[in-house]
Tab-separated table of C-alpha atoms in Angstrom:
chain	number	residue	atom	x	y	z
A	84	UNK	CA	115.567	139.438	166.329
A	85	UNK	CA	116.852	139.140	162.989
A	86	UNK	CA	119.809	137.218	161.668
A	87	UNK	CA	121.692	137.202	158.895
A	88	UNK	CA	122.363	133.421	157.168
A	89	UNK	CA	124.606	132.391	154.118
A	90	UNK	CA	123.751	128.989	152.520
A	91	UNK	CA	127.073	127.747	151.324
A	92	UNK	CA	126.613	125.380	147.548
A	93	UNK	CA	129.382	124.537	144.990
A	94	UNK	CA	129.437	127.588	143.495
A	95	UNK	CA	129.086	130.154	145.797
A	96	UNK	CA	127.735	130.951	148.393
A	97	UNK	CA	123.951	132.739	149.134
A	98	UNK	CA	122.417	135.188	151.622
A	99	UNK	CA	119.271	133.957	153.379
A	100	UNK	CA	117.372	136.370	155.446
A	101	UNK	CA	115.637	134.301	158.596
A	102	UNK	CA	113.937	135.819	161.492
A	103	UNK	CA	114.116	133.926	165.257
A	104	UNK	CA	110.100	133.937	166.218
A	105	UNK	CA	109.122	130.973	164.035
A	106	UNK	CA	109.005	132.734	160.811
A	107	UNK	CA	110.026	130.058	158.151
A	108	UNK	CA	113.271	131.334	156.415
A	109	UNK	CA	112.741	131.344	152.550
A	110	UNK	CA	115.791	131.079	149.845
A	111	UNK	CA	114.650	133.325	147.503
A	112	UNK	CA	116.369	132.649	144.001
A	113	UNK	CA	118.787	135.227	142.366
A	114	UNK	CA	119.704	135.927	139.104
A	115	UNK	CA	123.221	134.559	139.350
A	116	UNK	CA	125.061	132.040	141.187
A	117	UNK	CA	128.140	133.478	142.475
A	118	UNK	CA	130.969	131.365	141.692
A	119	UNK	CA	132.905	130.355	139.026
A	120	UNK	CA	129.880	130.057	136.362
A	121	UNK	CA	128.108	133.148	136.835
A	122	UNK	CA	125.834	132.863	133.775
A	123	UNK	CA	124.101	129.499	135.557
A	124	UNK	CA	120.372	130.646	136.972
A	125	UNK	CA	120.377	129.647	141.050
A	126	UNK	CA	116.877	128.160	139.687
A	127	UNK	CA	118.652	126.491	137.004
A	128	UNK	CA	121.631	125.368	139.639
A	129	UNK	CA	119.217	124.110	142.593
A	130	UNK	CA	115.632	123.292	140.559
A	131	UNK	CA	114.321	124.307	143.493
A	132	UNK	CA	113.778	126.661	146.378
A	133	UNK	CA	113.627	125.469	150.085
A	134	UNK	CA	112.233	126.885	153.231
A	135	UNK	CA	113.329	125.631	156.696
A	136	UNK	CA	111.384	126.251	160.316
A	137	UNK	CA	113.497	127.822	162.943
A	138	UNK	CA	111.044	127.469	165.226
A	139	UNK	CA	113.023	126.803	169.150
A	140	UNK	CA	116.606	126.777	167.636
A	141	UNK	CA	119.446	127.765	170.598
A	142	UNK	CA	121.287	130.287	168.312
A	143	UNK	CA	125.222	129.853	170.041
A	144	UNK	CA	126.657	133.131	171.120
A	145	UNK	CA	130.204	132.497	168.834
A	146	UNK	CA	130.631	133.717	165.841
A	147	UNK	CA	130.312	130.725	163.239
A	148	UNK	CA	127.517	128.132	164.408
A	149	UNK	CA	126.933	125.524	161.377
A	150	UNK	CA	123.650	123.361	161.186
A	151	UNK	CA	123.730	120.676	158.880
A	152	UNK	CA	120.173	118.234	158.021
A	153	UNK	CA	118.804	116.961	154.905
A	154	UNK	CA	114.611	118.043	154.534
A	155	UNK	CA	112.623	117.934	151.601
A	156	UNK	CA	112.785	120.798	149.155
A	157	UNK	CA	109.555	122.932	148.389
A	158	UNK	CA	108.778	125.206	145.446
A	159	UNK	CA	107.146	128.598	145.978
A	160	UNK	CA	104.235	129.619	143.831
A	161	UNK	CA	105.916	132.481	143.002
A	162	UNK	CA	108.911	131.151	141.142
A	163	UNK	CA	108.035	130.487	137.451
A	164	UNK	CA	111.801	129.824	135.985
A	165	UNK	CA	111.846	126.837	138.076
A	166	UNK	CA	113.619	123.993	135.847
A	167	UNK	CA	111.620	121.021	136.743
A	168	UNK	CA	111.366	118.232	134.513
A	169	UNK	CA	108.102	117.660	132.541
A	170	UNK	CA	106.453	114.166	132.256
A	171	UNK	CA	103.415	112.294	130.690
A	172	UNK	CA	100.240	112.799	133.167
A	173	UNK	CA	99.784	108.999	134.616
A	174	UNK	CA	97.808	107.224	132.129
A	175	UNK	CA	95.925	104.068	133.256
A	176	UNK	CA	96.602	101.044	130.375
A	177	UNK	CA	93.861	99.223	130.981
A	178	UNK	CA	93.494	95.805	129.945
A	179	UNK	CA	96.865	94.961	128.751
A	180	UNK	CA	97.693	91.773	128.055
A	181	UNK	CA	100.738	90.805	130.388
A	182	UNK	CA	98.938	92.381	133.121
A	183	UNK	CA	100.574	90.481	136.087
A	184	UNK	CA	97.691	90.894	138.569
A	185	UNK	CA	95.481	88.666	135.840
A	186	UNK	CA	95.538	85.655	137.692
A	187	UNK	CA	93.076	83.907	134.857
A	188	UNK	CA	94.996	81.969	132.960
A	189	UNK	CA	92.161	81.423	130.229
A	190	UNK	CA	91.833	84.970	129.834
A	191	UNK	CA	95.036	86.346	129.469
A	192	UNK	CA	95.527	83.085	127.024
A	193	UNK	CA	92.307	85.112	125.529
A	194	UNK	CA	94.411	88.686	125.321
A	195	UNK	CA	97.242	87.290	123.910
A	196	UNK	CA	95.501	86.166	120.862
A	197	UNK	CA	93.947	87.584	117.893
A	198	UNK	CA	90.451	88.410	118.978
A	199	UNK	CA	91.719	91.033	121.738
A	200	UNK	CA	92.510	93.967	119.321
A	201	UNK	CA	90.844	95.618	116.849
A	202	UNK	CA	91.300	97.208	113.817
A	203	UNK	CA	90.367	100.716	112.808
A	204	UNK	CA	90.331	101.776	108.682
A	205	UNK	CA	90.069	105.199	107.106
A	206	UNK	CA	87.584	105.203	103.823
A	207	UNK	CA	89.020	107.212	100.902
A	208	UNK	CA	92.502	105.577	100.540
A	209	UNK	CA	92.134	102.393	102.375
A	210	UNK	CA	88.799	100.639	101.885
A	211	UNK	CA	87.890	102.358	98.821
A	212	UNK	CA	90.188	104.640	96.108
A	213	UNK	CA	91.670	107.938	96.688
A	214	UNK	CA	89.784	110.806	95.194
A	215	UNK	CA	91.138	113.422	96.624
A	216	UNK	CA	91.793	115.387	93.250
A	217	UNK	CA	88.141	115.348	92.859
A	218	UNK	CA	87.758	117.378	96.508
A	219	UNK	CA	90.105	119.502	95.380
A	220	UNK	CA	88.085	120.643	91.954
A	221	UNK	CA	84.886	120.892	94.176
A	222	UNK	CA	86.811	123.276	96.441
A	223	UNK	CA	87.489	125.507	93.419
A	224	UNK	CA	84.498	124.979	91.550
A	225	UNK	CA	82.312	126.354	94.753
A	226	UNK	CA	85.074	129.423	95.532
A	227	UNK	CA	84.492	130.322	92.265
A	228	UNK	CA	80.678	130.284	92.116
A	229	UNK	CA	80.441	132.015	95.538
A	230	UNK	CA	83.427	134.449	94.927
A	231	UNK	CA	85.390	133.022	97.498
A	232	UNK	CA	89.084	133.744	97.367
A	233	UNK	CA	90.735	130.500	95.496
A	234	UNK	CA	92.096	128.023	97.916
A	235	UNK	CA	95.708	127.739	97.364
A	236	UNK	CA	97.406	123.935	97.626
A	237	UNK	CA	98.286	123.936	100.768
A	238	UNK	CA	95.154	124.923	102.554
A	239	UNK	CA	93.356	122.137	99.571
A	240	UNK	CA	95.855	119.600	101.342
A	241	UNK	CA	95.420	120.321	104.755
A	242	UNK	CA	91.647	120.254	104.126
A	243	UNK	CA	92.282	116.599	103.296
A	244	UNK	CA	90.471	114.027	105.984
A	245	UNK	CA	88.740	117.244	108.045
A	246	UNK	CA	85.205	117.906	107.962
A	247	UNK	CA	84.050	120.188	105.639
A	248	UNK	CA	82.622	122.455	107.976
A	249	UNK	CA	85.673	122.669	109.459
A	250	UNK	CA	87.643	123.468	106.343
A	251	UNK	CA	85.665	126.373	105.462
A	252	UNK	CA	86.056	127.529	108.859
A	253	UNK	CA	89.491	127.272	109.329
A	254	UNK	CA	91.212	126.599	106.335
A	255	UNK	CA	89.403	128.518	104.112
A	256	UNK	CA	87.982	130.928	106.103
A	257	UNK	CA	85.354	131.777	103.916
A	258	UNK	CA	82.253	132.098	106.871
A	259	UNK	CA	82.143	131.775	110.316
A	260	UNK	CA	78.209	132.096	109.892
A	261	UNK	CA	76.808	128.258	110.868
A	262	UNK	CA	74.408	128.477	108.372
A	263	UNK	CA	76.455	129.862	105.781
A	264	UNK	CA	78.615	127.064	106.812
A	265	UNK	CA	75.922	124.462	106.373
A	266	UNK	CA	74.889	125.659	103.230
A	267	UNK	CA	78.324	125.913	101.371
A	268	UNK	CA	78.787	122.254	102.539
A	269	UNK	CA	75.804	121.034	101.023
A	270	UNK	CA	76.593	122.352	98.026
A	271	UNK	CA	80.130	121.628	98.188
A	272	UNK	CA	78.575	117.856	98.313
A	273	UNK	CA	76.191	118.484	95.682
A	274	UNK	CA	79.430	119.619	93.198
A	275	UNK	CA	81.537	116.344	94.549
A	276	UNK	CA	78.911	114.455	93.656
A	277	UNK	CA	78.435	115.889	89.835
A	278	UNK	CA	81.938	114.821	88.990
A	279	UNK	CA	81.794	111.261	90.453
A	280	UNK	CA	78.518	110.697	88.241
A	281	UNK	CA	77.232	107.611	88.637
A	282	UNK	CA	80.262	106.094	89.201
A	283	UNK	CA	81.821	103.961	92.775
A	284	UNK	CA	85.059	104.478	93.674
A	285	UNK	CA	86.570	100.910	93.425
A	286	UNK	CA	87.966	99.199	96.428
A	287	UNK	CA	91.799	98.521	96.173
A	288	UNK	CA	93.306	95.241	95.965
A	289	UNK	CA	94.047	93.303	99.594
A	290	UNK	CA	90.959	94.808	100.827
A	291	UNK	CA	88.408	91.805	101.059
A	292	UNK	CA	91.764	89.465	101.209
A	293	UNK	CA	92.540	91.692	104.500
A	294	UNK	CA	88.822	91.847	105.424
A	295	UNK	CA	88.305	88.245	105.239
A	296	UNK	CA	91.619	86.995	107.446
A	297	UNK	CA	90.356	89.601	110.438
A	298	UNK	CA	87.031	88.114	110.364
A	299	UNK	CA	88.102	84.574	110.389
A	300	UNK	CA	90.538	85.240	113.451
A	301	UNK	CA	87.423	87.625	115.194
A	302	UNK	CA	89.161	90.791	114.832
A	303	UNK	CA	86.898	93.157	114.627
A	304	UNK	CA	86.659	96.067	112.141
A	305	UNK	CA	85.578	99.635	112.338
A	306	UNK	CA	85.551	102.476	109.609
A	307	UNK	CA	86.431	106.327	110.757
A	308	UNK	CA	86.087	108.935	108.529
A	309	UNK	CA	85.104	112.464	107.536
A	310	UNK	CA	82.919	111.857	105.386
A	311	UNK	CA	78.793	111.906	105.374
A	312	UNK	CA	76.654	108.960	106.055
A	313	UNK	CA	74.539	109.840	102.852
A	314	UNK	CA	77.759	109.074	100.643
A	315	UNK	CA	79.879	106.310	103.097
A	316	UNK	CA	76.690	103.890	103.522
A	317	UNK	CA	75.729	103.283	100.099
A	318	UNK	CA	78.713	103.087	99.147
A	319	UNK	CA	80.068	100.635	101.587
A	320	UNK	CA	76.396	98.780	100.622
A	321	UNK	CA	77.613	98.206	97.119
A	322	UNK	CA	80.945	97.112	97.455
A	323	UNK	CA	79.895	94.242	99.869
A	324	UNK	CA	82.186	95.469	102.759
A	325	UNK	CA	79.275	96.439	105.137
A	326	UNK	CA	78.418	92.939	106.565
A	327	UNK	CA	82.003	92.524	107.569
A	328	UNK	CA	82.188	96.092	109.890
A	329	UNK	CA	81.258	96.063	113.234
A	330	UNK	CA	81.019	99.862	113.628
A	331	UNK	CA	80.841	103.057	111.010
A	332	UNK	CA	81.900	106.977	112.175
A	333	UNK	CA	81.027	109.640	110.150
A	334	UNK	CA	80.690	113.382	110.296
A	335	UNK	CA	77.792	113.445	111.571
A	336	UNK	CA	79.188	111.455	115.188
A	337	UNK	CA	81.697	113.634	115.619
A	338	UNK	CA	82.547	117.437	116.091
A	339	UNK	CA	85.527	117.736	114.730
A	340	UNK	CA	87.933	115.260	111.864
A	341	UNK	CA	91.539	114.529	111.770
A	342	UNK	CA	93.808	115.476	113.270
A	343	UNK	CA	91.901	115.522	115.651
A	344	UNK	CA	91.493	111.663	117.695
A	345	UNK	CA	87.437	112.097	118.242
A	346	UNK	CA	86.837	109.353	115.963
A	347	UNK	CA	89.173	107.083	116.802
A	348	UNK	CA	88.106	107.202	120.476
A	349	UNK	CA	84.556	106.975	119.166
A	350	UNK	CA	85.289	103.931	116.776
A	351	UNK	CA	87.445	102.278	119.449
A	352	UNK	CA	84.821	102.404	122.010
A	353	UNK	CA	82.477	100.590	119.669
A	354	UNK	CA	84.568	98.354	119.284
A	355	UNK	CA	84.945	97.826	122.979
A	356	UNK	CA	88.228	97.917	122.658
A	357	UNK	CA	91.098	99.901	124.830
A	358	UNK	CA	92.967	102.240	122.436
A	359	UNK	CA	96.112	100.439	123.048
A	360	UNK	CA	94.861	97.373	121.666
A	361	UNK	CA	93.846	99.185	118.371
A	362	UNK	CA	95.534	99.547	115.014
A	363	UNK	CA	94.702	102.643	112.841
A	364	UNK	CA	95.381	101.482	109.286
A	365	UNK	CA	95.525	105.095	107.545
A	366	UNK	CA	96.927	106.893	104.330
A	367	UNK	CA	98.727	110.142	105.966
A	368	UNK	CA	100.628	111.743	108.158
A	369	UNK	CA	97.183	113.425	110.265
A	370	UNK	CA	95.962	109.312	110.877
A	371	UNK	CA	99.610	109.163	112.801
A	372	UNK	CA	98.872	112.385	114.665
A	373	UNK	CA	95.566	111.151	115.291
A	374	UNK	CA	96.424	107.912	116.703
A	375	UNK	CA	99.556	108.730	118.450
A	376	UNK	CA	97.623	111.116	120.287
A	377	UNK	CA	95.369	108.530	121.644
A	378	UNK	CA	97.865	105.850	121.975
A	379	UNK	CA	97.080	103.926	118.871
A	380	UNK	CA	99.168	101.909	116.520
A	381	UNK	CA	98.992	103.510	112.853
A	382	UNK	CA	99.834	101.807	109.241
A	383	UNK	CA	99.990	104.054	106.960
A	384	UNK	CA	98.960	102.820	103.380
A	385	UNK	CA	101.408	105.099	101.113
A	386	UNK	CA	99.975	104.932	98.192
A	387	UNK	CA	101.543	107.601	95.818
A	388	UNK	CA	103.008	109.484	99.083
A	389	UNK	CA	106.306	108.974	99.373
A	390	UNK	CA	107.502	106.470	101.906
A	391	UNK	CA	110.361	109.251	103.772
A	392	UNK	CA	107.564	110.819	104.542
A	393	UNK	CA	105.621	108.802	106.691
A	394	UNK	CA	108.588	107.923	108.847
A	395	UNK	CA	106.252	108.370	111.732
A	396	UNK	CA	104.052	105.732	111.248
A	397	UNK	CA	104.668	101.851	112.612
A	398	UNK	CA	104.431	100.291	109.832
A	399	UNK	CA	104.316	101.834	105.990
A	400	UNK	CA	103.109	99.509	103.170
A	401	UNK	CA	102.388	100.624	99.703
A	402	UNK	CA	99.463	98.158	99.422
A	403	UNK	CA	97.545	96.083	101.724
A	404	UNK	CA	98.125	93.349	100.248
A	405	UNK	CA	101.271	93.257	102.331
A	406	UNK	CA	99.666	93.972	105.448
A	407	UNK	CA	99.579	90.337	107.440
A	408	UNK	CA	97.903	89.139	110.700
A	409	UNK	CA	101.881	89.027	112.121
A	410	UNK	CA	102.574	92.314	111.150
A	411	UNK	CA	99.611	93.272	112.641
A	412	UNK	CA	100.276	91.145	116.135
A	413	UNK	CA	103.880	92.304	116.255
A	414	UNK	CA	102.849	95.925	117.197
A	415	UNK	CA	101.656	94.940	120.286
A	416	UNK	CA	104.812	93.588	120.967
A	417	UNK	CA	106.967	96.784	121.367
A	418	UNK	CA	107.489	98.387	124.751
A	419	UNK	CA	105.848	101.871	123.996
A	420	UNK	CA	102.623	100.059	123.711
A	421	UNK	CA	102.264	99.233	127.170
A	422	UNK	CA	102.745	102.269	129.875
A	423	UNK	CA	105.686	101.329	132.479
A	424	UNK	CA	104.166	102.451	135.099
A	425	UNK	CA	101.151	100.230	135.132
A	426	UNK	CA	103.036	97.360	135.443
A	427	UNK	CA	103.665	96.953	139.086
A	428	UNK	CA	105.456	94.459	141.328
A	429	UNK	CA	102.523	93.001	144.480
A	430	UNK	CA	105.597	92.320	146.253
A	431	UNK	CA	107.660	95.294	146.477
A	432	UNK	CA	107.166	97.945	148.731
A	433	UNK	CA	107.065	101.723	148.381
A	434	UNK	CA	110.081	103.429	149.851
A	435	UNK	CA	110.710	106.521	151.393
A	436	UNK	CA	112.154	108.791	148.698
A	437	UNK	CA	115.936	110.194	149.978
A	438	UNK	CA	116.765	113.979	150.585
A	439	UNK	CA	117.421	115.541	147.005
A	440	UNK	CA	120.787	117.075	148.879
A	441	UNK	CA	122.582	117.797	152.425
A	442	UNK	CA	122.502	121.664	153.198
A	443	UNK	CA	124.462	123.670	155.487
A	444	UNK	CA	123.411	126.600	157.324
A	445	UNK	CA	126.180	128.882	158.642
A	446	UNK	CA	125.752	131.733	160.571
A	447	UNK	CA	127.410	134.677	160.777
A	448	UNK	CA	126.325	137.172	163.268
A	449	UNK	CA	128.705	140.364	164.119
A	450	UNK	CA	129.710	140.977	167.008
């Protein structure tokens, strides 16, 4: 036997169709809500769809029966303008340093200092000069010889901190051939290298001042980068800055450069480190994508960018010379750092989540 059920909400009321063997009765959704906002989606209205088990219900021979109980809602498969509201996958923050369930006081003393983070630089633009410009006129200089189109600015700024495979690939798109690929980049290095001569790029100012505070407090430093071991190693040889590193990442440990996180993660987990507990001291706006999207602080070192536009950053300097160990320790200190839900309380108890909403079934069967 069939039966005919309205579902009555505050605006309007809704048909449900229901059968009396044990069939579960199913609110489908409708494109409207009747009532007095008809342009409101039911989806929209309820955020959900419910189905209810009429399994030995006494149907009363009158002509209005109402059944009123609270259950859980459930959302069919099939619905796909459901409004439900999006959040963060749980993310375990490991190793945090108010961790309440740390019962050691020596080793929390241990998070809470200086040697529990660590510190992750870029190369060109932090530990040694900018010379970008120089890219750039290899980037020309090899379109031209191979009678590539000419790369406009754009894709010459976006190719800034990738991989150079990469940036012929997708910037570019000059070849999708890998060793095409492999040989344009060789001799994309080969050109770089002509117009640096026998020059090496100077390191700024506040880098060994920086270099030599982190090491004293046992903060431990790692360099990420795009670049190629053959031209980051001697370099970083020569300047003096190699003893004081704990790790190097170059193009040749990862797959892919920024934006994309792969060598902060890598860098990070040389350091031993949890990615919370590192700083990414970079000198654009794809080192605060990067480490954002691993959960990273970021400096940004502005340089001749202009400061509105690295807004996104936790902390924007012009130099590092006014980058401090405080500044440095006070990022830790703000609440996004740390994920809510890991903290938890040992002596509260989970409770029973409440009924989203009271519903009434009324029937109406003719006679």
């Amino acid at each position: 036997m069939q039966a005919s059920f309205t579902r009555s909400y505050a605006g309007g009321v809704v048909p449900i169709q229901a059968t009396s063997t044990g069939r579960p009765a199913v609110c489908q959704p409708f494109a409207t809500l009747a009532g007095p906002y008809p342009h409101v989606r039911l989806t929209s209205a309820l955020s959900r769809s419910t189905s209810h088990q009429l399994t030995g219900t006494t149907l009363l021979s009158r002509r209005h029966e109402t059944i009123c109980f609270a259950v859980p809602a459930s959302v069919p498969e099939s619905v796909n303008d459901v409004a439900v509201s999006l959040k963060p996958l749980p993310r375990a923050v490991e190793n945090v340093a108010d961790d309440p369930s740390l019962h050691n006081p020596l080793q929390r003393l241990h998070r809470l200092g200086t040697g529990w983070f660590g510190v992750i630089m870029e190369y060109e633009g932090v530990l040694v000069e900018d010379t970008s410009d120089l890219h750039s006129k290899a980037w020309e200089m090899l379109g031209e010889e191979e009678a590539k189109p000419r790369p406009l600015h754009w894709a010459l700024k976006r190719a800034e901190g990738m991989k150079s495979e990469q940036a012929i690939q997708e910037v570019f798109c000059w070849s999708r051939n890998p060793m095409e690929v492999r040989r344009l980049t060789a001799r994309k290095e080969e050109i770089y290298r002509q117009l640096l001569g026998d020059r090496t790029p100077l390191v700024p100012s506040g880098v060994r001042q920086l270099m030599e505070v982190l090491g004293k407090h046992q903060v431990p430093v790692a360099v990420a980068c795009s670049a190629p071991e053959a031209r980051v190693q001697p370099v970083l040889e020569t300047t003096g800055l190699w003893p004081a590193l704990e790790a190097v990442v170059t193009a040749e440990d990862v797959y892919r450069g920024r934006p994309d996180p792969e060598a902060y993660l890598l860098a990070a987990q040389k350091l031993q480190r949890p990615p919370v507990r590192c700083v990414v001291i970079g000198n654009s706006n794809q080192s605060v994508e990067a480490a954002r999207e691993c959960g990273m602080a970021c400096v940004v070192v502005a340089g001749r960018n202009p400061l509105y536009e690295l807004t996104a950053a936790d902390l924007v300097v012009r130099q590092l010379e006014e980058i401090s160990l405080v500044n440095l320790k006070q990022l830790f200190q703000l609440e996004d750092r740390v994920d809510p839900r890991a903290g938890t309380d040992l002596e509260s108890e989970e409770e029973p989540e409440p009924a989203p909403y009271a519903k009434t079934l009324t029937l109406d069967r003719p006679w």
